[in-house]
Every structure is written in C-alpha cells, then in structure tokens.
Short mmCIF file of C-alpha atoms in Angstrom, two decimals:
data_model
loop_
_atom_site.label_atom_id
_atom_site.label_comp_id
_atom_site.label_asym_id
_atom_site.label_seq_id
_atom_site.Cartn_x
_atom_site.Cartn_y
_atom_site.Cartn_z
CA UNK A 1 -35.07 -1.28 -78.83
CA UNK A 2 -37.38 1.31 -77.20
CA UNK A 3 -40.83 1.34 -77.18
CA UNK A 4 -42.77 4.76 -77.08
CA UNK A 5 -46.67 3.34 -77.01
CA UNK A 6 -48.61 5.31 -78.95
CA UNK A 7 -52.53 5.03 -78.20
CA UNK A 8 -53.85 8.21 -80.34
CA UNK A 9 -53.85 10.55 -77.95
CA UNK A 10 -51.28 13.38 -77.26
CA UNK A 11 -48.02 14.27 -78.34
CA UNK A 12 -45.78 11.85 -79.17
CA UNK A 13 -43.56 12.92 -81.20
CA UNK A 14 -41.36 15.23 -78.94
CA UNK A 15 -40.71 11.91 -76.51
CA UNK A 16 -39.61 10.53 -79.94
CA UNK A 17 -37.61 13.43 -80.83
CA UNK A 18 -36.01 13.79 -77.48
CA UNK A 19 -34.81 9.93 -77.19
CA UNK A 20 -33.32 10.45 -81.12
CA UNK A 21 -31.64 13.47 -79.89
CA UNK A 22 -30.16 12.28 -77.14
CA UNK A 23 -28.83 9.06 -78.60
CA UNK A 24 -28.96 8.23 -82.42
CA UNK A 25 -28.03 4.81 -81.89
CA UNK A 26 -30.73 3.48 -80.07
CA UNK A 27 -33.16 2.07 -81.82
CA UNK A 28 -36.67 3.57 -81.24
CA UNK A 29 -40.18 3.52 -82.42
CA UNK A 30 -43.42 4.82 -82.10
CA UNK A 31 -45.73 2.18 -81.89
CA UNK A 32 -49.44 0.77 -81.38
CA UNK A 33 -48.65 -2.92 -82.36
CA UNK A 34 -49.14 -5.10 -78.80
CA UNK A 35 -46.15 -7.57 -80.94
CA UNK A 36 -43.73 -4.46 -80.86
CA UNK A 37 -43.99 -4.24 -77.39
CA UNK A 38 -43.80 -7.55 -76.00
CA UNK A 39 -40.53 -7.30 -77.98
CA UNK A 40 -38.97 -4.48 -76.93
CA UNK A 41 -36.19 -3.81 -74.71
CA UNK A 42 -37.39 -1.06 -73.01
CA UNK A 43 -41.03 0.60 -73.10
CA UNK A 44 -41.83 4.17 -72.42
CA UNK A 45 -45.83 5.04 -71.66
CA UNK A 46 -46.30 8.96 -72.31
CA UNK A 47 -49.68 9.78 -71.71
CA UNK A 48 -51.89 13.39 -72.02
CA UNK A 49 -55.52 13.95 -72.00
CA UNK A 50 -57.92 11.44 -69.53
CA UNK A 51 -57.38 7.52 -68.20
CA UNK A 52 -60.87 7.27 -69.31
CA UNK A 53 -60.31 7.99 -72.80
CA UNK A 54 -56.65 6.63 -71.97
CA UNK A 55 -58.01 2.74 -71.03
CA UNK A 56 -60.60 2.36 -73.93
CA UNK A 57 -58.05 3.76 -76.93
CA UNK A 58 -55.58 1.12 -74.89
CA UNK A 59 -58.21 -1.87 -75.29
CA UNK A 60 -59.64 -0.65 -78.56
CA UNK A 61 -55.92 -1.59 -80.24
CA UNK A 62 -55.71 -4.55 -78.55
CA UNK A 63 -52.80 -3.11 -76.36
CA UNK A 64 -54.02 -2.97 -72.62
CA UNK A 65 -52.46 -6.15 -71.43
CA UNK A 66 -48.68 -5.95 -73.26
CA UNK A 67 -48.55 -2.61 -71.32
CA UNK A 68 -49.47 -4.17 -68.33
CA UNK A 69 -46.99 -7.32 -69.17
CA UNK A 70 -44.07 -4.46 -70.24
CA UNK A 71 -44.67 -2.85 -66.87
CA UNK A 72 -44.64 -6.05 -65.04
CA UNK A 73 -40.89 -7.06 -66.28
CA UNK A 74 -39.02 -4.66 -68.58
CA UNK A 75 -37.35 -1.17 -67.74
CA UNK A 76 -40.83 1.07 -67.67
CA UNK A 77 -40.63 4.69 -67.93
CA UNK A 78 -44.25 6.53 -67.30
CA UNK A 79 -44.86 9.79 -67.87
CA UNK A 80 -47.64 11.82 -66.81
CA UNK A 81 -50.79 10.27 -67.70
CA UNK A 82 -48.34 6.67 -67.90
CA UNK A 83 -48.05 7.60 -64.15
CA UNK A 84 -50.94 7.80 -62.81
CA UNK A 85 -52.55 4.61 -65.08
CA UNK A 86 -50.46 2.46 -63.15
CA UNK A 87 -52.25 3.26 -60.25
CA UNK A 88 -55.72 1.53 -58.97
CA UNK A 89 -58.64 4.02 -59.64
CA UNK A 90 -58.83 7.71 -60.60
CA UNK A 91 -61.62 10.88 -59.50
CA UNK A 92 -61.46 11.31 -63.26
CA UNK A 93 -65.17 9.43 -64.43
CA UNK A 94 -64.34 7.23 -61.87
CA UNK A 95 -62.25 5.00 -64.32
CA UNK A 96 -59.62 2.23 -63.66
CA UNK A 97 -56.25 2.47 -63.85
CA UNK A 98 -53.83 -0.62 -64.20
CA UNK A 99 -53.67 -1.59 -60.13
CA UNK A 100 -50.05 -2.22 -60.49
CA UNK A 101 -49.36 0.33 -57.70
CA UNK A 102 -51.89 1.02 -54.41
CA UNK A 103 -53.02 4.58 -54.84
CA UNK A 104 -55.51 6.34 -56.13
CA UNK A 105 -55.70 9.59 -58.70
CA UNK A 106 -57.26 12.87 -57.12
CA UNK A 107 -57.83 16.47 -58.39
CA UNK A 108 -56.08 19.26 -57.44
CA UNK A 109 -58.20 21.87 -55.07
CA UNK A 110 -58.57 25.19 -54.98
CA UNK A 111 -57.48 26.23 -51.48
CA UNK A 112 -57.99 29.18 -49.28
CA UNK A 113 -53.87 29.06 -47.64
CA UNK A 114 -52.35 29.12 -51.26
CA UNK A 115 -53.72 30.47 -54.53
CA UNK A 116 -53.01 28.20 -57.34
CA UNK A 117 -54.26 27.75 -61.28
CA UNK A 118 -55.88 24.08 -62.30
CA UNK A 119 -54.38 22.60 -64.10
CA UNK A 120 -50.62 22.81 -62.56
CA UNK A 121 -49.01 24.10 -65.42
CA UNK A 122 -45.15 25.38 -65.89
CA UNK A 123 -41.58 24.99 -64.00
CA UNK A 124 -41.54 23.31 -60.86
CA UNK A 125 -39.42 22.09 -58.05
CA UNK A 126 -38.44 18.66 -57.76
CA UNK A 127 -37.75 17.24 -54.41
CA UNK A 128 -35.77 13.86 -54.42
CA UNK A 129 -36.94 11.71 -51.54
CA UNK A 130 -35.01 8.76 -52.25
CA UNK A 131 -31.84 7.82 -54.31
CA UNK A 132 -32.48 5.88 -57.62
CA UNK A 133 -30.31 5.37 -60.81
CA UNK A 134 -33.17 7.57 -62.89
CA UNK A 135 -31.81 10.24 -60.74
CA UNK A 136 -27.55 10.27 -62.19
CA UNK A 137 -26.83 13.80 -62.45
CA UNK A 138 -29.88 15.53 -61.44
CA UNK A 139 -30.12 17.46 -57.68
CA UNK A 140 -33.09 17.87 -55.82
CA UNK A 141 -34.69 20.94 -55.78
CA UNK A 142 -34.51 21.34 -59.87
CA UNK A 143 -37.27 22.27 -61.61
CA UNK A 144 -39.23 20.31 -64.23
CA UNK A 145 -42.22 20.88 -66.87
CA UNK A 146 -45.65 19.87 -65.91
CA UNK A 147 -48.96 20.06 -67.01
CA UNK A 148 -51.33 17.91 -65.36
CA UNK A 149 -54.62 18.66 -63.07
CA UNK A 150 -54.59 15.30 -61.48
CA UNK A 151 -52.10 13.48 -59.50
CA UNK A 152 -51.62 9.77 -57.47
CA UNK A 153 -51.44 9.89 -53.98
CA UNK A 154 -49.45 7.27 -53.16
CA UNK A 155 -50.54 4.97 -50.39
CA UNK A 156 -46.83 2.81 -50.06
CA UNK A 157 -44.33 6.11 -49.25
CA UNK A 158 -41.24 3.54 -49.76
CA UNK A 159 -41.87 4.02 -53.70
CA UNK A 160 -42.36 7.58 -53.79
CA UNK A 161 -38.73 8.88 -55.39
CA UNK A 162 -39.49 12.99 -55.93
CA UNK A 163 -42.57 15.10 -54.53
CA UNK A 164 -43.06 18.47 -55.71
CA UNK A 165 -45.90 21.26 -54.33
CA UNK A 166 -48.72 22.97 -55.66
CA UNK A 167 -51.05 24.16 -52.99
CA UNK A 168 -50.53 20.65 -51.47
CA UNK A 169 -47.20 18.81 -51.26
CA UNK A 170 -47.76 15.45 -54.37
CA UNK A 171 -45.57 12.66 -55.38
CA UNK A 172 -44.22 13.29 -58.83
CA UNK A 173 -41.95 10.40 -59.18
CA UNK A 174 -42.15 6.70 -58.10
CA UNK A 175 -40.26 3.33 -58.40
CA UNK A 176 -41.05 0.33 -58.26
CA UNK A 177 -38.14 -2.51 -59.50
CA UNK A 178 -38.29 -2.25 -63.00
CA UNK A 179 -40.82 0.84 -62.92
CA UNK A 180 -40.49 4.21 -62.94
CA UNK A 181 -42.92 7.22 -63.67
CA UNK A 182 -42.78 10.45 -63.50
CA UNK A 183 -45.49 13.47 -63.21
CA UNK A 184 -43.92 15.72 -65.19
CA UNK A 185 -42.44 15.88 -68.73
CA UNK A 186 -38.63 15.26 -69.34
CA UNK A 187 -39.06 15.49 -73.34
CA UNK A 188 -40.13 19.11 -72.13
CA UNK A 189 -37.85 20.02 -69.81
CA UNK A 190 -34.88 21.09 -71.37
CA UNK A 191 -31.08 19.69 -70.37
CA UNK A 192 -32.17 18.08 -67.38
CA UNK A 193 -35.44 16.42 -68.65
CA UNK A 194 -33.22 15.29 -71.42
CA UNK A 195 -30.46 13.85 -69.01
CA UNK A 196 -32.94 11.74 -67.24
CA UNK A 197 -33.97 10.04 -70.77
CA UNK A 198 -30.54 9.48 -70.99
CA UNK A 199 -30.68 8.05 -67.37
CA UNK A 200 -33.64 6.06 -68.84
CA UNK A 201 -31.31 4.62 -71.54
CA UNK A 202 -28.73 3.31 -69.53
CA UNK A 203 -30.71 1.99 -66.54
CA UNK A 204 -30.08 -1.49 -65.79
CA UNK A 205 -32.20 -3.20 -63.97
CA UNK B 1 -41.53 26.51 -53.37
CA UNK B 2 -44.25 26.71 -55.75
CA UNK B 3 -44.72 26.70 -59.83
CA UNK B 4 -42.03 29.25 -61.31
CA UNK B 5 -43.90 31.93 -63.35
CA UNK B 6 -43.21 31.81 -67.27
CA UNK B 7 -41.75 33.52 -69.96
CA UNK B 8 -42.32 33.11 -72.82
CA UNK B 9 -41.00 34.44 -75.85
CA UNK B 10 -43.26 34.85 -78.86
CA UNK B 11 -42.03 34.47 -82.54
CA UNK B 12 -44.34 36.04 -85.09
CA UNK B 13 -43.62 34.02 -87.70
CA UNK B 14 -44.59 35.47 -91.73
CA UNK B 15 -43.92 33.76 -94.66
CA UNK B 16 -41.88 31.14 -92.96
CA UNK B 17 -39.85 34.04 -91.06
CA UNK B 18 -39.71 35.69 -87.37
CA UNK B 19 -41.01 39.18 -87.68
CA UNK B 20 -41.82 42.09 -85.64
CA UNK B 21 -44.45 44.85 -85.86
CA UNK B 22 -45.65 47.88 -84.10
CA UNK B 23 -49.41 47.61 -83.22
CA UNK B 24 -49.50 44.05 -86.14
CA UNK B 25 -48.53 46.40 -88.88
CA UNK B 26 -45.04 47.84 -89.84
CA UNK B 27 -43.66 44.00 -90.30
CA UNK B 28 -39.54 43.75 -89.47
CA UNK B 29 -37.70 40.94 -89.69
CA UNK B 30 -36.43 39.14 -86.72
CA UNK B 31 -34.32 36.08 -88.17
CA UNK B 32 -34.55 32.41 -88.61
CA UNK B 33 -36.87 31.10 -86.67
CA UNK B 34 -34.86 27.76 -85.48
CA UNK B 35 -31.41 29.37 -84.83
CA UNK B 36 -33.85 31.82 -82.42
CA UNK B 37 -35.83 29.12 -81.02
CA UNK B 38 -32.33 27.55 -80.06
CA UNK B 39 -31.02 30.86 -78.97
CA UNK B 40 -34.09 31.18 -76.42
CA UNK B 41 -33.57 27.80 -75.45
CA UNK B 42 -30.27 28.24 -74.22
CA UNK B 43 -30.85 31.80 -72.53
CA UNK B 44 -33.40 29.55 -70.10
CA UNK B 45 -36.60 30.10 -71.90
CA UNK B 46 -39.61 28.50 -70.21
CA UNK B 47 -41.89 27.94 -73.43
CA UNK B 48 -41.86 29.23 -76.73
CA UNK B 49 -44.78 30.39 -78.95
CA UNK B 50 -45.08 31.13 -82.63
CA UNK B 51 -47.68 33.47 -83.93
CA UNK B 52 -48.38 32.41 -87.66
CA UNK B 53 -49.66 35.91 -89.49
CA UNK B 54 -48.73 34.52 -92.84
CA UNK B 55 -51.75 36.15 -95.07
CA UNK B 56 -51.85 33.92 -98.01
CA UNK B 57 -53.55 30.26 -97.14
CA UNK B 58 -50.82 29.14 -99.73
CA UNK B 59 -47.77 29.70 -97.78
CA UNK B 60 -49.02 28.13 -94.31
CA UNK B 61 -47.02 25.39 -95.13
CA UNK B 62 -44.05 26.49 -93.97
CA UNK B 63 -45.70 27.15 -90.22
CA UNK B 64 -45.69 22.79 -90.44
CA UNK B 65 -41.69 22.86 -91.55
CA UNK B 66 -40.59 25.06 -89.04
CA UNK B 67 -42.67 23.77 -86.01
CA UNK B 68 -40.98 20.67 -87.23
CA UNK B 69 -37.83 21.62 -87.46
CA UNK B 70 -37.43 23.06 -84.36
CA UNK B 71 -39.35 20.00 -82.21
CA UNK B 72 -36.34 18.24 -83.20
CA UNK B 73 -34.03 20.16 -81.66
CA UNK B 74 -35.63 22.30 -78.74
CA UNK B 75 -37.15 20.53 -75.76
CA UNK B 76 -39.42 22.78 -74.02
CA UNK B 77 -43.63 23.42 -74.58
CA UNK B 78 -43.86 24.62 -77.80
CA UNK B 79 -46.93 26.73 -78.74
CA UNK B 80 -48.22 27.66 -82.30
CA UNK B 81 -51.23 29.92 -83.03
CA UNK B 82 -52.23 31.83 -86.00
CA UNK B 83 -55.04 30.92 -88.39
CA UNK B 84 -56.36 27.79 -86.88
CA UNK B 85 -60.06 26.59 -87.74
CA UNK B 86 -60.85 23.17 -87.21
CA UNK B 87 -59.56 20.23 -85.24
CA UNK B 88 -57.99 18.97 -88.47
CA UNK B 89 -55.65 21.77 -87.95
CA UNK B 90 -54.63 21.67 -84.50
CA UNK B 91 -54.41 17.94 -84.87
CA UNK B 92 -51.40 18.71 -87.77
CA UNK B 93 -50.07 20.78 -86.06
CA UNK B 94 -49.58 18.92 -82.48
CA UNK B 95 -48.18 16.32 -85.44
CA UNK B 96 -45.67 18.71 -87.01
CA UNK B 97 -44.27 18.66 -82.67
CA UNK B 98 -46.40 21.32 -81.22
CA UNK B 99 -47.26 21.03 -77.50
CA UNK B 100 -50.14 23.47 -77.56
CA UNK B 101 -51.71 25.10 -80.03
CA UNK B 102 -53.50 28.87 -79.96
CA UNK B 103 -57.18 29.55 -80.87
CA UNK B 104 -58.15 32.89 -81.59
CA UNK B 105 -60.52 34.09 -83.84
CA UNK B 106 -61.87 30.43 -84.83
CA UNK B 107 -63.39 29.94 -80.81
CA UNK B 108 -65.17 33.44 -81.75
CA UNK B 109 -66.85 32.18 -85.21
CA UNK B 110 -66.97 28.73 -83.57
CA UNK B 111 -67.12 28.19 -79.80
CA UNK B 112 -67.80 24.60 -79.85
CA UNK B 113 -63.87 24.11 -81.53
CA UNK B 114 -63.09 24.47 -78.06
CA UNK B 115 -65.17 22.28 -76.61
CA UNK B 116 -64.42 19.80 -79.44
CA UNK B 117 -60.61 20.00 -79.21
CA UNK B 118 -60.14 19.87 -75.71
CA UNK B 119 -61.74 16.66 -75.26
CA UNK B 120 -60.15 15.14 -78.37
CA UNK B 121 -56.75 15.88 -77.60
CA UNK B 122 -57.19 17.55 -73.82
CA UNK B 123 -57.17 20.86 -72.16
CA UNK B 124 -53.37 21.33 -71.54
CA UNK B 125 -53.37 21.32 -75.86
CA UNK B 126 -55.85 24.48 -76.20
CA UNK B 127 -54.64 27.94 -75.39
CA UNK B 128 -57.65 30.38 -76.44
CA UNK B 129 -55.50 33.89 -77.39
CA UNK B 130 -58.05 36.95 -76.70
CA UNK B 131 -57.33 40.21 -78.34
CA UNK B 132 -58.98 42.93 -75.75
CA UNK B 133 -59.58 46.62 -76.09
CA UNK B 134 -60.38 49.03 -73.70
CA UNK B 135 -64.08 50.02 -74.89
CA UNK B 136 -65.24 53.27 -72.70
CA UNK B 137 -65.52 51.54 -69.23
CA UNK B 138 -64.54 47.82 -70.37
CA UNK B 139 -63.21 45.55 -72.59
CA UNK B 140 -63.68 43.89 -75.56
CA UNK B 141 -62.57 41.18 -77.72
CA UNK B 142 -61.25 42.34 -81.26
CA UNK B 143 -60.05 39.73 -83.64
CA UNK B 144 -57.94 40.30 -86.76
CA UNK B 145 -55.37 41.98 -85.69
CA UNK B 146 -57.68 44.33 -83.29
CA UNK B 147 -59.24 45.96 -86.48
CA UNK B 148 -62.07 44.30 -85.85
CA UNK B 149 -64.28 44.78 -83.16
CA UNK B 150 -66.82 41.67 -81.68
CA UNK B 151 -68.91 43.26 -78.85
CA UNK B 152 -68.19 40.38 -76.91
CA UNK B 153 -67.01 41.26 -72.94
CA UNK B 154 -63.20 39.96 -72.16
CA UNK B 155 -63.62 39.30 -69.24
CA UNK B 156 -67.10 37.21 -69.16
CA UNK B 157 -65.36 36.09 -72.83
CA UNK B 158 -62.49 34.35 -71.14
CA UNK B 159 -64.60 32.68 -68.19
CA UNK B 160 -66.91 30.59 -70.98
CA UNK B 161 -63.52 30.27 -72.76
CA UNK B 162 -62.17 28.32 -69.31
CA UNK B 163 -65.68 26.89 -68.78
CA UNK B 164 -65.38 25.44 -72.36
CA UNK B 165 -61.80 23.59 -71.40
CA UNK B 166 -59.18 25.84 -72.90
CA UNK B 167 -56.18 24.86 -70.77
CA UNK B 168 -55.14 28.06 -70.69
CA UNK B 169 -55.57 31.56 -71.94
CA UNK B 170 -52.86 34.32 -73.76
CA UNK B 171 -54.78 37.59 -73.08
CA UNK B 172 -53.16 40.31 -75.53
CA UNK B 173 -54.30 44.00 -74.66
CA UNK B 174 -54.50 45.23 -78.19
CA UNK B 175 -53.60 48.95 -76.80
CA UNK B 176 -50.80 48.45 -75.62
CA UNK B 177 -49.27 46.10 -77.83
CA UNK B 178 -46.07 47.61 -79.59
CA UNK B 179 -46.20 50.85 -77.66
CA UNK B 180 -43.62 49.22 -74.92
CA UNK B 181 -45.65 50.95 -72.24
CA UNK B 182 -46.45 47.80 -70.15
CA UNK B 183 -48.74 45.25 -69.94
CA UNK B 184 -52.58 46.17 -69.22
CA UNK B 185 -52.63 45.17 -65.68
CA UNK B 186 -56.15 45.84 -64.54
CA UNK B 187 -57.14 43.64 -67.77
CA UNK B 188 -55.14 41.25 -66.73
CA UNK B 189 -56.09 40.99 -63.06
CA UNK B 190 -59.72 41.15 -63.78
CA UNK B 191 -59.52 38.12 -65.82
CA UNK B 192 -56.95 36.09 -63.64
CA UNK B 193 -59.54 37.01 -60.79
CA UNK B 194 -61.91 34.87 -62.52
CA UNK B 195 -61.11 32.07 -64.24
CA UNK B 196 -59.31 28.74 -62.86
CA UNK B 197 -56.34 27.79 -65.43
CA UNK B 198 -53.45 29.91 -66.13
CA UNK B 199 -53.09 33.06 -67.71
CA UNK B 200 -50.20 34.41 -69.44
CA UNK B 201 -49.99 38.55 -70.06
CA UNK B 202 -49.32 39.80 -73.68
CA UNK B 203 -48.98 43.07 -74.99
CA UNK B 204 -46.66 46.51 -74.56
CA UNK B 205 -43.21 44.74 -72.72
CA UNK B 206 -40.79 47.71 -73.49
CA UNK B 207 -38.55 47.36 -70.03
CA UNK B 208 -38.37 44.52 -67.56
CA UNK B 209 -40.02 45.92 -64.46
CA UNK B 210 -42.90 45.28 -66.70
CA UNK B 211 -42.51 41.82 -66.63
CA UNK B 212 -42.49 42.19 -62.88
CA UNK B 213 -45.78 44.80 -63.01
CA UNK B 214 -47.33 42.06 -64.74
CA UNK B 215 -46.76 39.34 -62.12
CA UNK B 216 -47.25 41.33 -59.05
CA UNK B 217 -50.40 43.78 -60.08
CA UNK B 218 -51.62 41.62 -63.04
CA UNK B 219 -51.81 38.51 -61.25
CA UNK B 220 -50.18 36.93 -64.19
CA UNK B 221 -48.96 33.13 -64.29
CA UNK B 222 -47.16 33.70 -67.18
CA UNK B 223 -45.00 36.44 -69.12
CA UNK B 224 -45.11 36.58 -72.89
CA UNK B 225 -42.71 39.27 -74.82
CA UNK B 226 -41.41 39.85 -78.97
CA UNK B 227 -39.32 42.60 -79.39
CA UNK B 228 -37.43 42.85 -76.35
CA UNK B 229 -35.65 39.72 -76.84
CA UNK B 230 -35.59 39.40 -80.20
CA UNK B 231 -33.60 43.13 -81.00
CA UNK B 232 -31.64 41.83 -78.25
CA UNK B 233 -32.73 44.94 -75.84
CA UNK B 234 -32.57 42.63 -73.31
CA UNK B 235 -31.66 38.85 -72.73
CA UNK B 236 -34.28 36.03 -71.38
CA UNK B 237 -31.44 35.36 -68.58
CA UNK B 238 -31.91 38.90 -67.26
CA UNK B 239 -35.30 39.21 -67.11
CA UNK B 240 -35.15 36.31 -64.92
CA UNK B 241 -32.50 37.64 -62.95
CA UNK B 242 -34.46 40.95 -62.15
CA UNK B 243 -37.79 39.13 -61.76
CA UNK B 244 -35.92 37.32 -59.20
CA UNK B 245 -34.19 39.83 -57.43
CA UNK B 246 -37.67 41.51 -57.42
CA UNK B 247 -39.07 38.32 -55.39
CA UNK B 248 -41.12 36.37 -57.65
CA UNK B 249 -39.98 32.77 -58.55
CA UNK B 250 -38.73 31.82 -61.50
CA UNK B 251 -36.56 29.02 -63.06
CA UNK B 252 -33.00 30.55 -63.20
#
C-alpha cells in the first residue's frame, strides 16, 4: 500500500490520480492518519505552499515524526516541497526542515547574466548526474514540470541524482538509500512524469 | 538550457461545453471538453486552462465535473478561471483536480482574495487574469468581458497584483482578442518589464509567428491561444515546431 500524506495544503489529488492511473492495482490512499503511515509500504510526501506552514500543519495532526520514521526506512518519494523538508533549514521564515539530509533551502535571485521569472515555473531540462533505478526509461536532458521559488543546495554532491538550471545551475533530484525526492512534479509532467511513478512503484530497495 | 516557454491552450468552457467567440460574444461550439483536453495532451501541450463563462450561477456545477473528469486522465497543470469569488471557491476547485486557479474580476472588487489565497494555499495556485484596453495613451483594466471599464492602470494593476502573491499573471488585451491580429506586444512587454513571476500573453493568436512575436517582442513566458487549435487551423505540435525553428525553447 502507498501512502500519499496529506497535511492540508496543496493539491493532492492529481498525485492520487496519477498513481491510480498508472496502476489500478495498487492500493493507494490519501491520508493524514500517523497509523496509516507507519503501515504502509511505500510513502509519497507531495508538498506546495511554505515548510513553515508545511512543519506546523505536519505537527498539528500529530504526523511529523511517522514522516520522519517513513523516510528513515521505507521507499520515500518527495516531491517538491517533500524535497526540500528533508533538508536541515530553509531562507523561507527561517524554519526547520527534517535534517535528514545536510543542505540548506535558498531563494532563487534575480541576476544580471540571465533574466529569469520567480518563481521557476514551466518545462525544464533535467540533467541526470548519476544512475538510479527512479531513473528506468527516462534520458537526461528531458524536461519536467516545476513550480517552485526555492530550492536545496545540496552540501553531499554523491546524493545529488538530476540538476536542472534557472539562472543558476540547482539539484532537482536526490537519493539517499531508501529516499528519493524530486524538485519538480511527475503527477504534472505528462508520459515521463508518469513513467517515473511507475519507476516509484516498482523500486525495490 | 533554460525553462521552455509555454503554451497553453485555453478552453472556454459554457454550460459544461468548449466554446469559442469573437471579441466574448458570438459563442461556437468547440467540443467535449475531456476528449479535447486529451487531444491537447497528446499534441505536447504544456498546460491547459479552462475559462468558465457559464452565465447562470445554477449551471457552474458542471465547471467541478469536468475539471474532475479530466484530472483523472490528463497529467499536466491544469488551470480553471471564470467566476471565482472567495477562497471557498478556489479551494473546490483545486479539490475537483485543478492546479491553479484564475482570478479576475473578484481581485478587482476584492484585492485582499489575493492576498488571502496565496498564503492559504500558495502563490504557484493564484493566476490573477487582467483584461486590458488600450485607453488613449495607456491601458486599462476592463472586467466582464471588457464591457466594463475600471480606471485602474494595467500595468501599475499587475505590479500590486505580483506584490500581493499572485504566482502568476494571464494578461488578455481585450482589443485584440478574436480579431487574430496578434498579441498586444507593447502591453505585454511593459508589464513583463515590471513584475517578477511569469507572464503568459492572451489575446488575437490568428497565425503562429504570433506566438513567436509574443515571445521575442512581448517578453512573454508563456503563450496562451483558443481558436487556432481548437478549429484545428493549426496543431499544438507545429506551433512548437516553428517556435523552435524560430530559436526560442520549447518542449518538443
């Protein structure tokens, strides 16, 4: 069984909708119940909006730590905001993420070499750094959907998997043994943001 | 390599149908909206939006079904505007599947829904649509349907829009939309010029080079177009193909 943890924020419902579509038979829920998740096979943390906001809807329903305990031994997927919580602090209100991962969470900034809109928003190429099953049947250089004005800079390079580039080259995918998070948003990125759920679902670890 | 600029389709959706009109009167029919949506999808469609212009409050509840209905099946941002007021809204409607949702006339009656919504549910949610008419030397906003006239600037309009959180902003020059003459580029530029997040161009996409004109001299981040794709003039795959071969990156 898949977990999708829903803390009140964001969109949901198309992570849902994309795991259903690509495979009926697994067993999936939407859920806010810390039991849920301990027993789930698999957990995947989507995440929009601010960690601030993030952290306290996390500890108001009682479901901080079975993220942190899902992340610490089960296949983890992260996405987006479930990215950059799993590292140590963030430049947004100077809140806390997880500390699962050294790194912290900066802005993006304007820059005088290369024009580019905050937040980072649309199609974008997807450099694979290093090999990982997440990756079955995707090449580098494919593009992916983001949305996001804040990313992790990553201070251990041997987990970064993917880096992509707006104004300044970022790390849009890591890995770390049963973890892995991603920047941008497969439920919205058509076939292959679809094959990597699928990727997702048959990951072994 | 940097972000790929958009397009977008947009699906004018009335009485739980896709629908077409020259200058928001004259309405066509386009089709069902889900066998379109999928359509798009598969020609390489970066994002889709639907335009609800349903009159009658009694029938938005097929705006929920559809938005629904195709969340299930397309997986790409997903954008619905048209007759949104308060938070409840936009918070049903990022339920029915939506990815962002479009404020219009609702941020003029009631600037603070910005404010409001983009903290509750975040910035990359909001898109505030502005309706702009050339006004002697300027611009200005016009809501329903560009009948009515605000006084309010565009330009300095769109910056408080930004400055308020909108994550984005869908600028629609109410001139030229339906004439197919092209986007209004110094509009558009002016605004880009100004304002931090995204914009996408709307309004008067009758041949492709516009879509280019748009990108290059409007300073556009994002391309959004009706009737071009939807009377099958032209297919999303081409316009990508000639915005490519005329240098600007897109997802192909």
């Amino acid at each position: 069984m898949i977990a999708i943890i829903d803390y009140g924020i964001g969109n949901l419902r198309s992570v849902h909708n994309a795991v259903r579509f690509i495979s009926p038979q697994t067993k999936s829920i939407v859920t806010s119940d810390p039991d849920a998740v301990a027993k789930a096979d698999k957990v995947i943390f989507p995440g929009q909006g601010a960690m601030p906001d993030c952290i306290s809807q996390l500890e108001k329903r009682g479901l901080k730590e079975s993220v942190i305990e899902a992340a610490k031994q089960k296949p983890f997927l992260g996405i987006c905001l479930g990215l950059q919580m799993l590292f140590e602090t963030s430049e947004e209100g100077d809140a806390s993420g997880f500390g699962l991962l050294p790194g912290t969470v900066k802005r993006f900034q304007l820059n005088k070499n290369e024009r580019i809109k905050i937040p980072h928003m649309g199609w974008n190429k997807v450099h694979l750094s290093n090999p990982h099953p997440m990756w079955n049947k995707i090449d580098s250089e494919s593009r992916f959907y983001f949305v996001h004005s804040f990313y992790a800079e990553v201070k251990n390079q041997s987990l970064v998997m993917a880096t992509s580039s707006h104004g300044e080259k970022f790390t849009c995918a890591i890995a770390k043994d049963n973890i892995f998070a991603v920047q941008f948003h497969p439920e919205k990125s058509s076939e292959l943001g679809l094959q990597l759920l699928k990727n997702f679902i048959s990951w072994n670890i | 390599m940097s972000v790929a600029k958009r397009i977008i389709p947009c699906l004018d959706v009335n009485d739980g149908r896709v629908v077409k009109g020259v200058n928001f009167v004259e309405l066509k029919d386009a089709g069902n909206p889900v066998e379109i949506a999928k359509k798009y999808d598969e020609e390489g469609a970066d994002e889709l939006t639907f335009l609800d212009i349903t009159a009658s409050s009694d029938n938005r509840g097929l705006l929920f079904d559809i938005v629904e209905k195709v969340a299930k099946q397309i997986f790409i941002p997903l954008t619905v505007g048209g007759g949104v007021r308060t938070c409840e809204d936009i918070r049903n409607l990022l339920n029915s599947g939506a990815d962002k949702v479009g404020i219009n006339t609702s941020a003029i009656l009631n600037p603070e829904l910005v404010a409001e919504s983009t903290s509750r549910f975040g910035s990359q949610a909001i898109v505030v649509a502005i309706d702009a008419k050339k006004v002697g030397d300027h611009w200005e906003v016009f809501t329903h349907g560009g009948r009515n006239a605000t006084g309010i600037n565009a330009v300095s309009w769109a910056q408080k829009m930004a400055k308020l959180g909108a994550g984005e902003l869908l600028i629609t020059s109410m001139d030229r939309d339906g004439t197919k003459k092209g986007f209004d580029n110094v509009l558009m530029k002016l605004i880009s010029d100004v304002v931090e997040v995204p914009i996408i161009a709307s309004g008067g996409v009758g041949i492709l080079q516009h879509l280019v004109d748009g990108v290059k001299y409007g300073e556009a981040d994002a391309v959004l177009a009706a009737s071009i794709f939807h009377y099958g003039e032209f297919t999303i795959q081409e316009a990508k193909q000639y915005m490519a071969k005329n240098n600007i990156e897109v997802r192909l």
